[in-house]
Amino acid sequence: MSFTTRPELRGSFGAVASTHWLASAVAMAVLERGGNAFDAAVAGGFTLQVVEPHLNGLGGEVPIVLRGAGEGEVRILCGQGVAPAGATVAHYRAEGLEMVPGAGLLATVVPGAFDAWMQLLRDYGSLPPREVLKYAIGYARDGYPLVPMIRATIERVERLFREEWPSSAAVYLPGDRLPTAGRLFRNPALAATYERLVKAGEAAGGNREAQIEGMRQAWSQGFVAEALERFCRAEPLMDSSGRRHRGVLSAADLAGWQAGYEAPLTYDFHGYTLCKGGPWSQGPVFLQQLALLKQFDLPALDPAGPEFVHLVTEAAKLAFADREAYYGDPDFVDVPMERLLSDDYNDARRALIGERASHELRPGQIAGFEANLEGLLAERIGGEEFDSLGGGEPTVQTGETGAAGTTRGDTCHIDVIDRWGNMVGATPSGGWLQSSPVVPELGFCLNSRGQMFWLEEGRPSSLAPGKRPRSTLSVNLVLRGDEPYMVFGTPGGDYQDQWALAVFLRHACHGLNLQQAIDHPAFQTDHMPSSFWPRNADLGSLSLEGRFPEATIEALRARGHRISVKDDWSLGRVSAVARERDGLLKAAANPRFMQGYAIAR
């Protein structure tokens, strides 16, 4: 199957791909004005905050992977904020909670996206902040065409907004009505916040570095931090626990945190080196899946056939089980990453992949880490619906909406390579319009990434002040030989390192071009405990797009997979850009939901 919805785009000046056509267009416009890939990514990233408010926002978080042209160093910029000082297990238990709510003020960690984008612009960009943020300001002030999925998301939380979150109703129910898909939608309070940040920077100095530092200070120690603390402490607000709570985020929490750079984790696979974020993210599961799969003859398998899907799915089950047992913020817990990626460990784990689908959660046993496994296998499992108030990452997917309204599965993504060979990829998320009430004077929502913490002490991802949640957010940079080759990624919560892996394998092992690999039928499993409230698992599950051959579906069912056939174009959101050694640039984007676009020239 090599059908594509569009060609793999090629050029030599610049390549951009993202989950929204306006962000892609903005990023290319910045390149056209002489900016580099990093300027373009920042401009596109802020545009995504405006035009995909159901998927990310100014109060969210972002991991970024980058490599400057001519530099040997790949870097991860971690824009994942940490738990507030007041976010303790004791406090949440005293509130009568057994889980961190999936939405509302108690689910909030320090918002990290703004500082990460500003540091990227300061350290690698070339343009002044106003030149980069003018596009987001314009769309927020003058309007952008509302995509149907934003309208659908607002409809599912309309009652919540009217009855419990009036500040959100004021923004997202203009004129006390549901907004109309395809018409211009404005958020003047958000535009004013951007403008005020830019002006604070310009008041701080004439050069771009001073302006960026002035903006960072206005965010973490100025009007934004002060407004967020007032809002969190003002009055209890409804969250997904079904009760009202005040938040614990304070201005001091914002002042005490900043985004930081770190080296990536890497794994070599058949001539490619994959670069990923650390175990504060789910990124290493991609590397673990490669380690499990590298001894199979994947190029000999049909990429739409049952053997390929079975092997990749069973490898995912093992890698994600290890995620649950061992991953956490390495600043707080010891994560045996070297062992998890070692050949002998994965040789033993690979032997667990049989002809039949596993219906067990099977983390590996590592000496010295036995305590990590205690209680893990007792996690509750089942098929409960995710409610519209806080049920995971929030794209409303076709065929997955329940009576209460199911919001599940997405965030956003952007990739850029410029003519000099600078490359950057980012997966912005959090601060969704349905994750938390709008802060009235700022026009944006806070994140709910804290729902990924556990309220049981002693686990790698247990809640603790100053600790990063074990995020689902993931980015990918690929070296081919010793040359930087590709950046790619996807929204999708727990599916990110499933969807992205399948695309990479079909490109690297089967020779499909980027667009063919993205367009190929997608699949996923919910076998692992979900990272999102209410944290269920669905053991043995396997969802496939209906475009798979019927013979593949039936063969997988015969192997014991619990099959769910989804709509033909409903799974996967991958975008990608790449650069050949001769300077040829390539770009491809997800066609599903007719929103993501790539540009190359």
Coordinates of C-alpha atoms in Angstrom, one line a residue:
M1 CA 0.0 0.0 0.0
S2 CA 1.7 3.2 -1.2
F3 CA -1.2 5.5 -1.7
T4 CA -0.6 9.1 -0.7
T5 CA -2.9 12.0 -0.2
R6 CA -0.3 14.4 -1.5
P7 CA 3.3 14.3 -2.6
E8 CA 6.3 14.4 -0.4
L9 CA 7.2 18.1 -0.8
R10 CA 10.8 19.0 -1.7
G11 CA 12.9 22.1 -1.9
S12 CA 16.2 23.7 -0.9
F13 CA 15.2 27.0 0.9
G14 CA 13.1 25.7 3.8
A15 CA 10.9 22.9 5.0
V16 CA 8.1 23.2 7.6
A17 CA 5.4 20.8 8.8
S18 CA 2.9 21.3 11.6
T19 CA -0.5 20.3 12.8
H20 CA -2.2 23.5 11.6
W21 CA -1.8 25.2 8.2
L22 CA -1.6 28.7 9.8
A23 CA 1.4 27.7 11.9
S24 CA 3.1 26.2 8.9
A25 CA 2.4 29.3 6.9
V26 CA 3.7 31.6 9.6
A27 CA 6.9 29.6 10.0
M28 CA 7.6 29.8 6.3
A29 CA 6.8 33.5 6.3
V30 CA 9.5 34.0 9.0
L31 CA 12.0 32.1 6.9
E32 CA 11.1 34.2 3.9
R33 CA 11.8 37.4 6.0
G34 CA 15.3 36.1 6.7
G35 CA 14.8 34.4 10.0
N36 CA 16.2 31.0 10.7
A37 CA 14.6 27.7 11.7
F38 CA 14.5 28.6 15.4
D39 CA 12.8 32.0 14.8
A40 CA 10.3 30.2 12.5
A41 CA 9.6 27.5 15.1
V42 CA 9.0 30.1 17.9
A43 CA 6.6 32.1 15.7
G44 CA 4.8 28.9 14.6
G45 CA 4.7 27.7 18.2
F46 CA 3.0 30.9 19.5
T47 CA 0.6 30.8 16.6
L48 CA -0.4 27.2 17.6
Q49 CA -1.3 28.6 21.0
V50 CA -3.9 30.8 19.4
V51 CA -5.3 28.7 16.6
E52 CA -5.3 25.3 18.4
P53 CA -6.5 26.4 21.9
H54 CA -8.1 22.9 22.4
L55 CA -4.7 21.4 22.0
N56 CA -2.2 23.8 23.6
G57 CA -1.9 27.2 25.1
L58 CA 0.3 29.9 26.7
G59 CA -0.2 28.1 30.0
G60 CA 1.1 24.8 28.7
E61 CA 4.4 23.0 28.2
V62 CA 6.7 22.0 25.4
P63 CA 9.7 19.7 24.8
I64 CA 12.0 20.9 22.0
V65 CA 14.7 19.0 20.1
L66 CA 17.3 21.0 18.1
R67 CA 20.6 21.0 16.3
G68 CA 22.3 24.1 15.0
A69 CA 23.9 24.0 11.5
G70 CA 27.5 23.0 11.8
E71 CA 27.2 21.9 15.4
G72 CA 27.7 18.3 16.4
E73 CA 25.5 18.6 19.4
V74 CA 21.8 17.6 19.5
R75 CA 20.1 19.2 22.5
I76 CA 16.8 18.8 24.3
L77 CA 15.2 21.9 25.7
C78 CA 12.8 20.8 28.4
G79 CA 9.8 23.1 28.8
Q80 CA 8.0 20.8 31.1
G81 CA 7.2 22.6 34.3
V82 CA 7.4 21.1 37.8
A83 CA 4.9 20.6 40.6
P84 CA 4.3 23.6 42.8
A85 CA 5.7 23.8 46.3
G86 CA 2.2 23.3 47.7
A87 CA 1.5 20.2 45.6
T88 CA 2.1 17.4 48.1
V89 CA 0.6 14.0 48.4
A90 CA -0.5 15.0 51.9
H91 CA -2.4 18.1 50.7
Y92 CA -4.2 16.2 47.9
R93 CA -5.1 13.3 50.2
A94 CA -6.4 15.9 52.8
E95 CA -8.7 17.1 50.0
G96 CA -10.2 13.6 49.8
L97 CA -8.5 12.8 46.5
E98 CA -7.1 9.4 45.4
M99 CA -5.9 10.7 42.1
V100 CA -4.8 14.1 40.9
P101 CA -7.8 15.5 39.0
G102 CA -7.6 15.4 35.2
A103 CA -8.7 19.0 34.9
G104 CA -9.0 22.1 37.1
L105 CA -6.6 24.1 39.3
L106 CA -5.1 21.2 41.3
A107 CA -3.9 19.5 38.1
T108 CA -1.6 22.5 37.3
V109 CA 2.2 22.4 37.3
V110 CA 4.4 25.4 36.6
P111 CA 3.6 26.4 32.9
G112 CA 6.8 25.9 31.0
A113 CA 6.2 26.6 27.3
F114 CA 6.7 30.3 27.4
D115 CA 10.2 30.2 29.0
A116 CA 11.3 27.4 26.7
W117 CA 10.3 29.3 23.6
M118 CA 11.9 32.4 24.9
Q119 CA 15.2 30.6 25.6
L120 CA 15.2 29.0 22.2
L121 CA 14.7 32.5 20.6
R122 CA 17.4 34.0 22.8
D123 CA 20.0 31.3 22.3
Y124 CA 19.4 30.2 18.7
G125 CA 17.2 32.8 17.0
S126 CA 18.1 36.0 15.2
L127 CA 14.9 38.2 15.1
P128 CA 13.5 40.5 17.8
P129 CA 10.6 39.2 19.9
R130 CA 8.0 41.6 18.3
E131 CA 8.9 40.3 14.8
V132 CA 8.3 36.7 16.0
L133 CA 5.2 37.2 18.1
K134 CA 3.4 39.6 15.7
Y135 CA 1.6 36.7 14.0
A136 CA 0.1 35.2 17.2
I137 CA -0.8 38.7 18.3
G138 CA -2.6 39.4 15.0
Y139 CA -4.5 36.1 15.0
A140 CA -5.6 36.6 18.6
R141 CA -6.6 40.2 18.1
D142 CA -8.1 40.1 14.6
G143 CA -9.3 36.5 14.4
Y144 CA -8.5 33.2 12.9
P145 CA -10.8 30.7 11.2
L146 CA -12.2 28.3 13.8
V147 CA -11.6 24.6 12.9
P148 CA -14.6 22.3 13.4
M149 CA -12.8 20.3 16.2
I150 CA -12.5 23.5 18.4
R151 CA -16.2 24.1 18.0
A152 CA -16.9 20.4 18.9
T153 CA -14.7 20.6 22.0
I154 CA -16.4 23.8 23.2
E155 CA -19.8 22.2 22.7
R156 CA -18.8 19.2 24.9
V157 CA -17.9 21.5 27.8
E158 CA -20.5 24.2 27.2
R159 CA -22.5 23.2 30.3
L160 CA -19.4 23.2 32.4
F161 CA -18.5 26.7 31.2
R162 CA -21.9 28.1 31.8
E163 CA -22.4 26.5 35.3
E164 CA -18.9 26.4 36.7
W165 CA -16.3 28.2 34.6
P166 CA -17.8 31.6 33.7
S167 CA -14.4 33.1 32.7
S168 CA -14.1 30.4 30.0
A169 CA -17.7 31.0 28.9
A170 CA -16.8 34.7 28.4
V171 CA -14.1 33.8 25.9
Y172 CA -15.4 30.6 24.2
L173 CA -19.1 31.4 24.1
P174 CA -19.0 34.9 22.6
G175 CA -22.4 36.6 22.6
D176 CA -23.5 33.7 24.9
R177 CA -23.5 31.3 21.9
L178 CA -21.4 28.5 20.5
P179 CA -19.0 29.9 18.0
T180 CA -19.4 28.8 14.3
A181 CA -16.8 26.6 12.7
G182 CA -15.1 28.3 9.8
R183 CA -15.8 31.8 11.0
L184 CA -13.3 34.2 12.5
F185 CA -12.7 33.8 16.3
R186 CA -10.9 36.3 18.5
N187 CA -9.3 36.3 21.9
P188 CA -8.5 39.9 22.6
A189 CA -7.4 39.3 26.2
L190 CA -4.8 36.8 25.0
A191 CA -3.6 39.3 22.3
A192 CA -3.3 41.9 25.1
T193 CA -1.2 39.5 27.2
Y194 CA 1.2 38.9 24.3
E195 CA 1.4 42.6 23.6
R196 CA 2.1 43.5 27.2
L197 CA 4.9 40.9 27.4
V198 CA 6.5 42.3 24.2
K199 CA 6.2 45.9 25.6
A200 CA 7.8 44.8 28.9
G201 CA 10.7 43.4 26.9
E202 CA 11.1 46.5 24.8
A203 CA 11.1 48.6 28.0
A204 CA 14.0 46.4 29.3
G205 CA 16.4 47.3 26.5
G206 CA 17.1 47.9 22.9
N207 CA 18.8 44.7 21.9
R208 CA 16.9 41.4 21.4
E209 CA 18.6 39.6 24.3
A210 CA 17.6 42.3 26.8
Q211 CA 14.1 42.3 25.4
I212 CA 13.8 38.5 25.8
E213 CA 15.0 38.7 29.3
G214 CA 12.6 41.4 30.1
M215 CA 9.7 39.3 28.8
R216 CA 10.9 36.3 30.8
Q217 CA 10.9 38.5 33.9
A218 CA 7.4 39.9 33.2
W219 CA 6.2 36.3 32.9
S220 CA 7.9 34.7 35.9
Q221 CA 8.2 37.6 38.3
G222 CA 5.8 40.2 37.0
F223 CA 2.2 40.6 36.0
V224 CA 1.6 37.0 34.7
A225 CA 2.9 35.3 37.8
E226 CA 0.9 37.6 40.0
A227 CA -2.3 37.1 38.0
L228 CA -1.9 33.3 38.1
E229 CA -1.5 33.2 41.8
R230 CA -4.5 35.5 42.4
F231 CA -6.7 33.3 40.2
C232 CA -5.6 30.0 41.8
R233 CA -6.1 31.3 45.3
A234 CA -9.3 33.3 44.8
E235 CA -12.1 30.7 45.0
P236 CA -12.6 26.9 44.6
L237 CA -13.5 25.8 41.1
M238 CA -14.9 22.6 39.8
D239 CA -12.5 19.9 38.5
S240 CA -12.9 16.3 37.3
S241 CA -13.1 15.0 40.9
G242 CA -16.6 16.4 40.9
R243 CA -15.7 18.8 43.6
R244 CA -14.4 22.4 43.8
H245 CA -10.8 23.1 44.8
R246 CA -8.5 26.0 44.9
G247 CA -5.1 25.7 43.2
V248 CA -1.7 25.7 44.9
L249 CA 0.3 27.4 42.1
S250 CA 2.1 30.5 43.4
A251 CA 4.1 33.4 41.9
A252 CA 7.1 32.0 43.8
D253 CA 6.7 28.7 41.9
L254 CA 7.1 30.6 38.6
A255 CA 10.0 32.7 39.8
G256 CA 11.8 29.6 41.0
W257 CA 11.7 27.6 37.7
Q258 CA 13.2 28.0 34.2
A259 CA 13.4 25.7 31.2
G260 CA 16.7 23.9 30.8
Y261 CA 18.9 22.2 28.2
E262 CA 20.0 18.6 28.4
A263 CA 21.6 15.9 26.3
P264 CA 19.3 13.5 24.5
L265 CA 19.1 9.8 25.0
T266 CA 20.1 8.0 21.8
Y267 CA 19.8 4.5 20.2
D268 CA 21.4 3.2 17.0
F269 CA 19.2 1.3 14.7
H270 CA 20.3 0.0 11.3
G271 CA 22.3 3.1 10.3
Y272 CA 20.2 5.6 12.1
T273 CA 20.6 7.2 15.5
L274 CA 17.4 8.3 17.3
C275 CA 17.6 11.2 19.7
K276 CA 14.9 11.5 22.4
G277 CA 14.1 13.2 25.7
G278 CA 14.9 11.6 29.0
P279 CA 12.6 9.5 31.3
W280 CA 10.7 12.6 32.5
S281 CA 9.0 12.1 29.2
Q282 CA 7.9 8.9 27.5
G283 CA 10.5 9.4 24.8
P284 CA 12.7 6.4 25.8
V285 CA 9.9 3.9 25.0
F286 CA 10.6 4.7 21.4
L287 CA 14.2 3.6 21.9
Q288 CA 13.2 0.6 23.9
Q289 CA 10.9 -0.5 21.1
L290 CA 13.8 -0.2 18.6
A291 CA 16.0 -2.3 20.9
L292 CA 13.3 -5.0 21.0
L293 CA 12.6 -4.9 17.3
K294 CA 16.1 -4.7 15.9
Q295 CA 16.6 -8.5 15.6
F296 CA 13.5 -9.0 13.6
D297 CA 13.7 -8.8 9.8
L298 CA 11.3 -5.9 9.5
P299 CA 12.2 -5.0 5.9
A300 CA 11.0 -8.4 4.8
L301 CA 7.5 -7.8 6.3
D302 CA 4.5 -6.1 4.6
P303 CA 4.1 -2.8 6.5
A304 CA 0.3 -3.3 6.4
G305 CA 0.5 -7.0 7.2
P306 CA -0.3 -8.8 10.4
E307 CA 3.2 -9.9 11.3
F308 CA 4.5 -6.3 11.2
V309 CA 1.6 -5.0 13.3
H310 CA 1.8 -7.8 15.7
L311 CA 5.5 -7.5 16.4
V312 CA 5.4 -3.7 16.8
T313 CA 2.4 -3.9 19.1
E314 CA 3.9 -6.6 21.3
A315 CA 7.1 -4.6 21.6
A316 CA 5.1 -1.5 22.6
K317 CA 3.4 -3.5 25.4
L318 CA 6.8 -4.5 26.9
A319 CA 8.3 -1.0 26.5
F320 CA 5.3 0.8 28.0
A321 CA 5.2 -1.6 30.9
D322 CA 8.7 -0.6 31.7
R323 CA 7.7 3.1 31.4
E324 CA 5.1 2.5 34.2
A325 CA 7.6 0.7 36.4
Y326 CA 10.7 2.8 36.0
Y327 CA 10.3 6.2 34.4
G328 CA 10.2 9.4 36.4
D329 CA 12.0 12.7 36.8
P330 CA 15.7 11.7 36.9
D331 CA 16.4 14.7 39.2
F332 CA 14.3 12.9 41.8
V333 CA 14.5 9.2 41.1
D334 CA 17.1 6.7 39.9
V335 CA 16.0 5.4 36.4
P336 CA 17.9 2.4 35.2
M337 CA 18.0 3.7 31.6
E338 CA 21.3 2.1 30.6
R339 CA 20.0 -1.3 31.6
L340 CA 16.6 -0.7 29.9
L341 CA 18.4 0.0 26.6
S342 CA 21.0 -2.7 26.9
D343 CA 21.3 -5.6 24.5
D344 CA 21.1 -8.4 27.1
Y345 CA 18.1 -6.9 28.8
N346 CA 16.2 -6.6 25.5
D347 CA 17.3 -10.0 24.3
A348 CA 15.5 -11.5 27.3
R349 CA 12.5 -9.2 26.9
R350 CA 12.3 -10.0 23.2
A351 CA 11.8 -13.7 24.0
L352 CA 8.5 -12.8 25.5
I353 CA 7.1 -11.8 22.1
G354 CA 5.3 -14.9 20.9
E355 CA 2.7 -15.7 18.2
R356 CA -0.2 -14.8 20.5
A357 CA -1.1 -11.3 21.7
S358 CA -0.2 -10.7 25.4
H359 CA -3.0 -9.8 27.8
E360 CA -0.7 -9.1 30.7
L361 CA 1.2 -6.0 31.9
R362 CA 4.8 -7.4 32.0
P363 CA 7.5 -5.0 33.2
G364 CA 11.0 -6.3 33.3
Q365 CA 12.7 -7.2 36.6
I366 CA 15.9 -5.2 37.3
A367 CA 18.1 -6.0 40.3
G368 CA 17.9 -3.2 42.9
F369 CA 14.6 -1.9 41.6
E370 CA 12.2 -4.6 42.9
A371 CA 10.2 -2.1 44.9
N372 CA 9.2 -0.4 41.6
L373 CA 7.0 -3.4 40.7
E374 CA 5.1 -3.5 44.0
G375 CA 1.5 -2.7 43.4
L376 CA 2.0 -1.9 39.7
L377 CA 0.1 -5.0 38.5
A378 CA -2.8 -4.1 40.7
E379 CA -3.6 -0.9 38.8
R380 CA -7.2 -0.8 37.9
I381 CA -8.0 -1.7 34.4
G382 CA -11.1 -1.6 32.2
G383 CA -12.9 0.4 29.5
E384 CA -14.3 3.4 31.4
E385 CA -15.1 6.3 29.2
F386 CA -13.0 9.5 29.5
D387 CA -15.3 12.3 30.6
S388 CA -15.2 15.7 28.8
L389 CA -14.0 17.3 32.0
G390 CA -10.3 16.2 32.1
G391 CA -10.3 12.9 30.3
G392 CA -6.8 13.0 28.8
E393 CA -5.3 15.0 26.0
P394 CA -8.1 16.6 24.2
T395 CA -8.8 16.1 20.5
V396 CA -12.3 14.8 20.1
Q397 CA -11.8 11.8 17.8
T398 CA -14.4 10.6 15.4
G399 CA -16.1 7.5 16.7
E400 CA -14.8 7.9 20.3
T401 CA -17.3 10.3 21.8
G402 CA -19.4 9.0 24.6
A403 CA -22.6 10.2 26.2
A404 CA -20.8 12.6 28.4
G405 CA -18.5 13.7 25.6
T406 CA -15.1 12.0 25.3
T407 CA -12.0 14.2 24.8
R408 CA -9.0 12.1 24.1
G409 CA -5.7 11.9 22.3
D410 CA -4.0 15.0 20.9
T411 CA -1.8 18.0 21.3
C412 CA 0.1 19.7 18.5
H413 CA 3.5 19.6 16.7
I414 CA 5.8 21.6 14.5
D415 CA 9.1 20.8 12.6
V416 CA 11.4 23.2 10.7
I417 CA 14.6 22.9 8.7
D418 CA 16.1 26.0 7.1
R419 CA 18.5 26.4 4.1
W420 CA 21.5 26.5 6.4
G421 CA 20.7 23.1 7.9
N422 CA 19.4 24.3 11.3
M423 CA 16.7 21.9 12.5
V424 CA 14.1 21.9 15.3
G425 CA 11.1 20.0 16.3
A426 CA 8.6 20.7 19.2
T427 CA 5.5 19.2 20.7
P428 CA 3.6 22.0 22.5
S429 CA 0.7 20.9 24.7
G430 CA -1.2 21.8 27.8
G431 CA -3.3 24.8 28.7
W432 CA -6.2 23.4 26.7
L433 CA -9.5 25.3 26.8
Q434 CA -11.1 22.4 28.6
S435 CA -8.3 21.7 31.0
S436 CA -8.7 24.6 33.4
P437 CA -10.8 27.9 33.6
V438 CA -9.6 30.9 31.6
V439 CA -7.7 33.4 33.7
P440 CA -9.8 36.4 32.8
E441 CA -7.2 39.1 32.8
L442 CA -4.8 37.0 30.7
G443 CA -7.1 35.1 28.3
F444 CA -5.5 31.7 28.6
C445 CA -5.9 28.5 30.7
L446 CA -3.5 26.7 32.9
N447 CA -2.2 23.2 32.1
S448 CA -3.4 19.9 33.7
R449 CA -0.1 17.9 33.3
G450 CA -0.1 17.2 37.0
Q451 CA -2.6 14.5 36.4
M452 CA 0.3 12.3 35.4
F453 CA 1.6 12.1 39.0
W454 CA 0.5 9.3 41.3
L455 CA -0.7 10.0 44.9
E456 CA 1.0 6.8 46.2
E457 CA 4.3 7.4 47.8
G458 CA 7.4 5.7 46.6
R459 CA 6.7 5.4 42.9
P460 CA 9.0 6.9 40.3
S461 CA 6.2 9.2 39.2
S462 CA 4.8 10.0 42.7
L463 CA 3.8 13.6 43.3
A464 CA 6.5 15.8 44.9
P465 CA 7.1 19.6 44.9
G466 CA 9.6 20.7 42.3
K467 CA 9.3 17.4 40.4
R468 CA 8.5 17.1 36.7
P469 CA 5.5 14.8 35.9
R470 CA 6.4 11.9 33.7
S471 CA 5.0 13.5 30.6
T472 CA 3.7 11.8 27.4
L473 CA 5.2 14.6 25.3
S474 CA 7.9 13.4 22.9
V475 CA 10.2 14.8 20.2
N476 CA 12.4 13.0 17.7
L477 CA 15.6 14.0 15.8
V478 CA 17.3 11.4 13.6
L479 CA 20.9 11.2 12.5
R480 CA 21.8 9.1 9.5
G481 CA 25.3 8.0 9.9
D482 CA 26.9 11.0 11.5
E483 CA 24.8 13.5 9.6
P484 CA 21.5 15.2 11.0
Y485 CA 18.7 13.9 8.8
M486 CA 15.2 14.3 10.1
V487 CA 13.0 15.9 12.8
F488 CA 9.5 14.6 13.3
G489 CA 6.8 14.0 15.8
T490 CA 3.1 13.8 16.6
P491 CA 0.4 14.7 19.1
G492 CA -1.4 11.8 20.7
G493 CA -0.7 11.3 24.4
D494 CA 0.2 7.7 25.0
Y495 CA 0.1 7.1 21.3
Q496 CA 2.9 9.5 20.4
D497 CA 5.7 7.0 20.5
Q498 CA 3.5 4.4 18.8
W499 CA 2.4 6.5 15.9
A500 CA 5.8 8.0 15.4
L501 CA 7.6 4.7 15.6
A502 CA 5.4 3.1 12.9
V503 CA 6.1 6.0 10.6
F504 CA 9.8 5.8 11.2
L505 CA 9.9 2.1 10.6
R506 CA 8.0 2.3 7.4
H507 CA 10.4 5.0 6.2
A508 CA 13.6 3.5 7.4
C509 CA 12.9 -0.2 6.9
H510 CA 10.4 -0.2 4.0
G511 CA 11.7 2.7 2.0
L512 CA 8.4 4.7 2.0
N513 CA 8.9 8.4 1.5
L514 CA 7.8 10.6 4.4
Q515 CA 4.3 11.3 3.1
Q516 CA 3.7 7.6 2.2
A517 CA 4.8 6.6 5.7
I518 CA 2.5 9.1 7.3
D519 CA -0.5 8.2 5.1
H520 CA -0.1 4.5 5.6
P521 CA -2.9 2.9 7.8
A522 CA -2.2 3.5 11.5
F523 CA -2.6 1.4 14.6
Q524 CA -2.3 1.7 18.4
T525 CA -2.8 -0.2 21.7
D526 CA -4.2 1.0 25.0
H527 CA -2.6 -2.0 26.7
M528 CA -0.7 0.2 29.2
P529 CA -2.2 2.2 32.1
S530 CA -3.2 5.6 30.6
S531 CA -1.1 8.6 31.6
F532 CA -4.4 10.5 31.9
W533 CA -7.1 10.6 34.5
P534 CA -8.8 8.1 35.3
R535 CA -5.6 6.1 34.5
N536 CA -7.3 2.9 33.1
A537 CA -5.7 0.3 30.8
D538 CA -7.3 -2.0 28.2
L539 CA -5.2 -5.1 28.2
G540 CA -4.8 -6.9 24.8
S541 CA -6.5 -4.0 22.9
L542 CA -5.5 -3.1 19.4
S543 CA -7.1 -0.4 17.3
L544 CA -6.6 -0.2 13.6
E545 CA -7.8 2.2 10.9
G546 CA -10.4 0.6 8.7
R547 CA -8.1 0.9 5.7
F548 CA -6.1 -2.1 6.8
P549 CA -6.7 -5.2 4.5
E550 CA -9.4 -7.4 6.0
A551 CA -7.0 -10.3 5.9
T552 CA -4.7 -8.4 8.2
I553 CA -7.5 -7.6 10.6
E554 CA -8.7 -11.2 10.8
A555 CA -5.2 -12.6 11.2
L556 CA -4.5 -10.2 14.1
R557 CA -7.9 -11.2 15.7
A558 CA -6.9 -14.9 15.3
R559 CA -3.7 -14.1 17.2
G560 CA -5.7 -13.0 20.2
H561 CA -5.7 -9.2 19.8
R562 CA -8.9 -7.5 21.0
I563 CA -9.5 -5.7 17.7
S564 CA -11.3 -2.3 17.4
V565 CA -11.6 -1.1 13.8
K566 CA -11.7 2.7 13.7
D567 CA -12.6 5.2 11.0
D568 CA -10.4 5.0 7.9
W569 CA -8.5 8.2 8.6
S570 CA -8.7 8.7 12.4
L571 CA -5.4 7.5 14.0
G572 CA -2.1 9.3 13.8
R573 CA -1.0 12.9 13.5
V574 CA 2.7 12.7 12.5
S575 CA 4.5 15.5 10.6
A576 CA 8.1 15.4 9.5
V577 CA 10.9 17.3 7.7
A578 CA 14.2 16.0 6.5
R579 CA 17.5 17.1 4.8
E580 CA 19.6 15.1 2.5
R581 CA 23.4 15.5 2.4
D582 CA 23.2 17.6 -0.7
G583 CA 20.9 20.1 0.9
L584 CA 17.6 18.8 -0.6
L585 CA 14.8 19.4 1.9
K586 CA 11.7 17.2 2.3
A587 CA 8.4 17.8 4.2
A588 CA 5.2 15.9 4.9
A589 CA 2.2 16.3 7.2
N590 CA -0.7 14.4 8.5
P591 CA -3.9 14.6 6.3
R592 CA -6.3 13.3 8.9
F593 CA -8.9 15.9 9.9
M594 CA -7.6 18.1 7.1
Q595 CA -5.7 20.5 9.3
G596 CA -2.0 19.7 9.3
Y597 CA 0.1 21.0 6.4
A598 CA 3.7 20.9 5.1
I599 CA 5.5 23.5 3.1
A600 CA 8.8 23.3 1.2
R601 CA 10.4 25.4 -1.4

